[in-house]
Tab-separated table of C-alpha atoms in Angstrom:
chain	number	residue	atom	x	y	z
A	1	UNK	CA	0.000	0.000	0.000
A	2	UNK	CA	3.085	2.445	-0.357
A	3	UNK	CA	2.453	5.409	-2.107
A	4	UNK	CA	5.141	6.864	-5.132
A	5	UNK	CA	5.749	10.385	-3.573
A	6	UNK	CA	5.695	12.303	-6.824
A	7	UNK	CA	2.356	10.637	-7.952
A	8	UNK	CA	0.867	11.413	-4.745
A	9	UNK	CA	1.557	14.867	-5.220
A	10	UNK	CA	0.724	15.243	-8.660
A	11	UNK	CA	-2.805	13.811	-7.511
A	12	UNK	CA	-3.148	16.478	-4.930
A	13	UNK	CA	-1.971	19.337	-6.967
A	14	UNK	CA	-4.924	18.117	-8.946
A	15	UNK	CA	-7.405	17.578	-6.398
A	16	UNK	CA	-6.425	20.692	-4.613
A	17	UNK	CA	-6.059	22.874	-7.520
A	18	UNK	CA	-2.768	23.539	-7.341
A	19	UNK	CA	-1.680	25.703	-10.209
A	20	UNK	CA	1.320	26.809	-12.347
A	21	UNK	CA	0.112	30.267	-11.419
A	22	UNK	CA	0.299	29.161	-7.371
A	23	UNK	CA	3.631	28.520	-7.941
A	24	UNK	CA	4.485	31.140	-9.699
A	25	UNK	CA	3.195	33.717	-6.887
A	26	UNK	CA	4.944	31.667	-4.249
A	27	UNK	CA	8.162	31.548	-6.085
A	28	UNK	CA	7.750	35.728	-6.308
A	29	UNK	CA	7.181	35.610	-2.458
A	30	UNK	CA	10.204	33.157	-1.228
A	31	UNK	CA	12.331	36.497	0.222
A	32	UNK	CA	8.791	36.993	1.919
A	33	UNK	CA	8.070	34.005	3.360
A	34	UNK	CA	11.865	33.313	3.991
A	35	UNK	CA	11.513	36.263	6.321
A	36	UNK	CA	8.589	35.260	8.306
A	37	UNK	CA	9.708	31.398	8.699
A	38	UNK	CA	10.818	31.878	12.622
A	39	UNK	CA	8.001	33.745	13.332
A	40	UNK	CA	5.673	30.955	11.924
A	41	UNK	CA	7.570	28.426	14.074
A	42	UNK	CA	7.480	30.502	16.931
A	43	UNK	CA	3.565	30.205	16.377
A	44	UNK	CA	3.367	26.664	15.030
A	45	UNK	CA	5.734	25.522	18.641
A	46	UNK	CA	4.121	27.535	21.152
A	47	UNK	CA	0.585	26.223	20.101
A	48	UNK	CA	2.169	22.511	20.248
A	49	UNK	CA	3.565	23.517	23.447
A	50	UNK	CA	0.233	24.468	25.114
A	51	UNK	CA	-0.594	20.466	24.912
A	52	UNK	CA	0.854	18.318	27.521
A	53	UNK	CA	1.579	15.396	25.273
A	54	UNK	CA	2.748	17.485	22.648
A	55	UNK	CA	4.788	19.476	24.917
A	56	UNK	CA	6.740	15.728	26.282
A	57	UNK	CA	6.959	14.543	22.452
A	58	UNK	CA	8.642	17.957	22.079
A	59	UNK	CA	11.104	17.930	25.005
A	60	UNK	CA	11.363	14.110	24.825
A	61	UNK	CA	15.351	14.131	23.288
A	62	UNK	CA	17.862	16.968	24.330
A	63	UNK	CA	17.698	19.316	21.114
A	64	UNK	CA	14.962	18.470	19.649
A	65	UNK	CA	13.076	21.325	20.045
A	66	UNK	CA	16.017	22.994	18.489
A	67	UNK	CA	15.844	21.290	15.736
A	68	UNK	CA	12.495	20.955	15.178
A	69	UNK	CA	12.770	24.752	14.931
A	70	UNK	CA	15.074	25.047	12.331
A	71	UNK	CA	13.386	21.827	10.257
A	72	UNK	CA	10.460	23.970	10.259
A	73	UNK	CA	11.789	26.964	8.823
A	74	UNK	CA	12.937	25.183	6.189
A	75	UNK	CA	9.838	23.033	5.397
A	76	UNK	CA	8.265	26.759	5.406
A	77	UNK	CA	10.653	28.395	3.130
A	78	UNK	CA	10.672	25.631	1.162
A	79	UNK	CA	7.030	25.819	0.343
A	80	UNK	CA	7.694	29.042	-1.462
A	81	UNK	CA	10.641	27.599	-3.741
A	82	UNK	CA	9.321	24.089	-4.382
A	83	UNK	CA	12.812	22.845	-4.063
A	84	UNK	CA	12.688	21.722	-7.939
A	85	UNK	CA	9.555	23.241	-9.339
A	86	UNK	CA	7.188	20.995	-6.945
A	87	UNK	CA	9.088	17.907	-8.310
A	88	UNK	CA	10.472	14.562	-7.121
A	89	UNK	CA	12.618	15.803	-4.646
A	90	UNK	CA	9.944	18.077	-2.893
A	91	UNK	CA	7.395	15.429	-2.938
A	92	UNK	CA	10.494	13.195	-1.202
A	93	UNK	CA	11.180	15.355	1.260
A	94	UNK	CA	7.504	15.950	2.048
A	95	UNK	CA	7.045	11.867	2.342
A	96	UNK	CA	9.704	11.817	4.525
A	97	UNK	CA	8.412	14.715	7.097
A	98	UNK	CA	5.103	12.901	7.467
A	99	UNK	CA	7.110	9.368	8.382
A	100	UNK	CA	9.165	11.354	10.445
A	101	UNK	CA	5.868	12.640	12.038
A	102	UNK	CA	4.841	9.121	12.672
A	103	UNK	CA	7.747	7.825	14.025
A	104	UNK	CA	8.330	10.577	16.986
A	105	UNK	CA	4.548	10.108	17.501
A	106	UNK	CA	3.332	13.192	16.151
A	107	UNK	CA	-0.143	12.316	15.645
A	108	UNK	CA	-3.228	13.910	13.488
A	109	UNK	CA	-4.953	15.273	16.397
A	110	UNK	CA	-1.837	17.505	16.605
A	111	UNK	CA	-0.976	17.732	13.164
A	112	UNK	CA	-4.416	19.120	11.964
A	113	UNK	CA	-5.033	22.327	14.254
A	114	UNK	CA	-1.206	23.427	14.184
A	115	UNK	CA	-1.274	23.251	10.410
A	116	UNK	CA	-4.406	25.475	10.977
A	117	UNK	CA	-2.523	27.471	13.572
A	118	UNK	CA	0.012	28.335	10.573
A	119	UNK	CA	-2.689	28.931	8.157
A	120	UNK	CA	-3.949	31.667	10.533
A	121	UNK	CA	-0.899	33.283	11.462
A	122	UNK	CA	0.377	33.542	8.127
A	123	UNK	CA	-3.446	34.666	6.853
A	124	UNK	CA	-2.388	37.583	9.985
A	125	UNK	CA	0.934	38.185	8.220
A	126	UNK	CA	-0.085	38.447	5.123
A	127	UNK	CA	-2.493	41.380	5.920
A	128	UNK	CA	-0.182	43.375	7.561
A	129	UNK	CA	2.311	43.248	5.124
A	130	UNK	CA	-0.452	43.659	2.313
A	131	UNK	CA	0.143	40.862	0.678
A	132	UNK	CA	-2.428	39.653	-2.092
A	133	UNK	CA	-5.164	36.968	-1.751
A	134	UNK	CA	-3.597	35.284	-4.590
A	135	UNK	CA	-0.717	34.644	-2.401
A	136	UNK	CA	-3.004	33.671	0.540
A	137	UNK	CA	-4.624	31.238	-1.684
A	138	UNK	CA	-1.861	29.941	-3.427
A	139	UNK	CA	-0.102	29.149	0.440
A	140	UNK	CA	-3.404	27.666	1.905
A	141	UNK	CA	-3.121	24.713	-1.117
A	142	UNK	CA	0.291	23.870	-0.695
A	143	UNK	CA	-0.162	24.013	3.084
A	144	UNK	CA	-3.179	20.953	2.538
A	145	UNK	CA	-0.839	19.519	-0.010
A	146	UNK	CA	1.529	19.381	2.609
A	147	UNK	CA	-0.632	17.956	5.267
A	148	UNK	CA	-1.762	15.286	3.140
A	149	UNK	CA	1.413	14.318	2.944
A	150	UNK	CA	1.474	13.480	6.694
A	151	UNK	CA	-1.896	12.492	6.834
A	152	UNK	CA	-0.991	9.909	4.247
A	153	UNK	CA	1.899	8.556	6.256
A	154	UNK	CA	-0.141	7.348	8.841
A	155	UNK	CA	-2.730	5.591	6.908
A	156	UNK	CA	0.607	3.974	4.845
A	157	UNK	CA	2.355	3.677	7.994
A	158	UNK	CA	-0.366	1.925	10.037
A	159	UNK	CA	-1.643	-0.462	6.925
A	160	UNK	CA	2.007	-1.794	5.591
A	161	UNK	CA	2.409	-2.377	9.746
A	162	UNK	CA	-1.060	-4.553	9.622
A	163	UNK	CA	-0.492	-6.415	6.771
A	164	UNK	CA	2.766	-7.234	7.546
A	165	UNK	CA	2.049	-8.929	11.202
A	166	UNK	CA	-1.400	-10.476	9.957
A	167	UNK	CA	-0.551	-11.866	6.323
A	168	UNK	CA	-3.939	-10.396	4.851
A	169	UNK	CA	-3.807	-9.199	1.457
A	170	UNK	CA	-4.560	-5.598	0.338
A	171	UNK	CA	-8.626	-6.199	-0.236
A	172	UNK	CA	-8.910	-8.193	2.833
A	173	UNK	CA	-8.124	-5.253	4.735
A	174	UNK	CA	-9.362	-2.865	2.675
A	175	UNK	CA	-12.733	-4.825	3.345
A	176	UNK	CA	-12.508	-4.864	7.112
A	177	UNK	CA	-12.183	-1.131	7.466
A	178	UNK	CA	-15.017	-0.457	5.263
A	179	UNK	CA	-17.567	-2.810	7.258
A	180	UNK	CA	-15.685	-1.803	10.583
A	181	UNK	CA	-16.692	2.249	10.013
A	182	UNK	CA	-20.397	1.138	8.302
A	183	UNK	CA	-20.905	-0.380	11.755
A	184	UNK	CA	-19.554	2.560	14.253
């Protein structure tokens, strides 16, 4: 059930609308967004920090809030640059935050409102520096493109684990979930 990074996120950019245009504006933007990256993890931390077993997660190694920090400021910056055009190698590294997510225990419940926490802030930042919608926009889809990409990495995560200790095959389980959530 592993997903091919760069097909995943040539699905989203088409389910999300993600546009030549979008990346256009956020290439024009990078010195922009480059410059507001700490502040946004600043945000994005102390929101996380708020929760108890966020807050452990956080503080659980010596430097790793540290460099949490910094990973964030580049998964930020990086949103306005694309890395290579929104290629390969972004959709890689993207893959590889949302298994990183999964392994320190980052879970959805956490993932979901701090992504929205960022959203916000930068939606704040953008109006006082009077930026344009179209920039707003264009950042809100490759923030959910990014999310999906975590989102993702626990359903792959959690399946490939399943199927591995039980021996079912792919429809088997596919099967089970579906009648498991018709009966809740």
């Amino acid at each position: 059930m592993t997903i091919e990074p760069a097909s995943f996120l040539a699905k989203m950019e088409k389910r999300i609308s993600f546009t030549a245009e979008d990346k256009s504006i956020l290439t024009s933007n990078a010195d922009w967004g480059k410059g507001i990256a700490s502040t946004m993890a600043d945000h994005f931390y102390a929101y996380l920090g708020r929760d108890e077993e966020m807050d452990a997660i956080l503080k659980a190694k010596e430097g790793r809030m540290h460099r949490l920090h910094e990973t964030f400021i580049q998964w930020f910056s990086e949103m306005f640059t694309g890395v290579d055009n929104w290629g390969e190698k972004y959709a890689n590294i993207r893959w590889h935050i949302g298994l990183v997510h999964v392994k320190i225990g980052i879970g959805p419940q956490h993932v979901v409102p701090a992504m929205a926490v960022v959203v916000h802030e930068v939606g704040k930042q953008l109006k006082s520096d009077s930026k344009s919608e179209e920039l707003k926009d264009a950042l809100g889809r490759i923030c959910m493109i990014d999310l999906a990409f975590i989102e993702q990495a626990y359903v792959e995560v959690s399946s490939s684990a399943v199927l591995r200790e039980t021996g079912w095959s792919e429809a088997l389980f596919k099967r089970l979930i579906a009648t498991g959530a018709s009966s809740m």
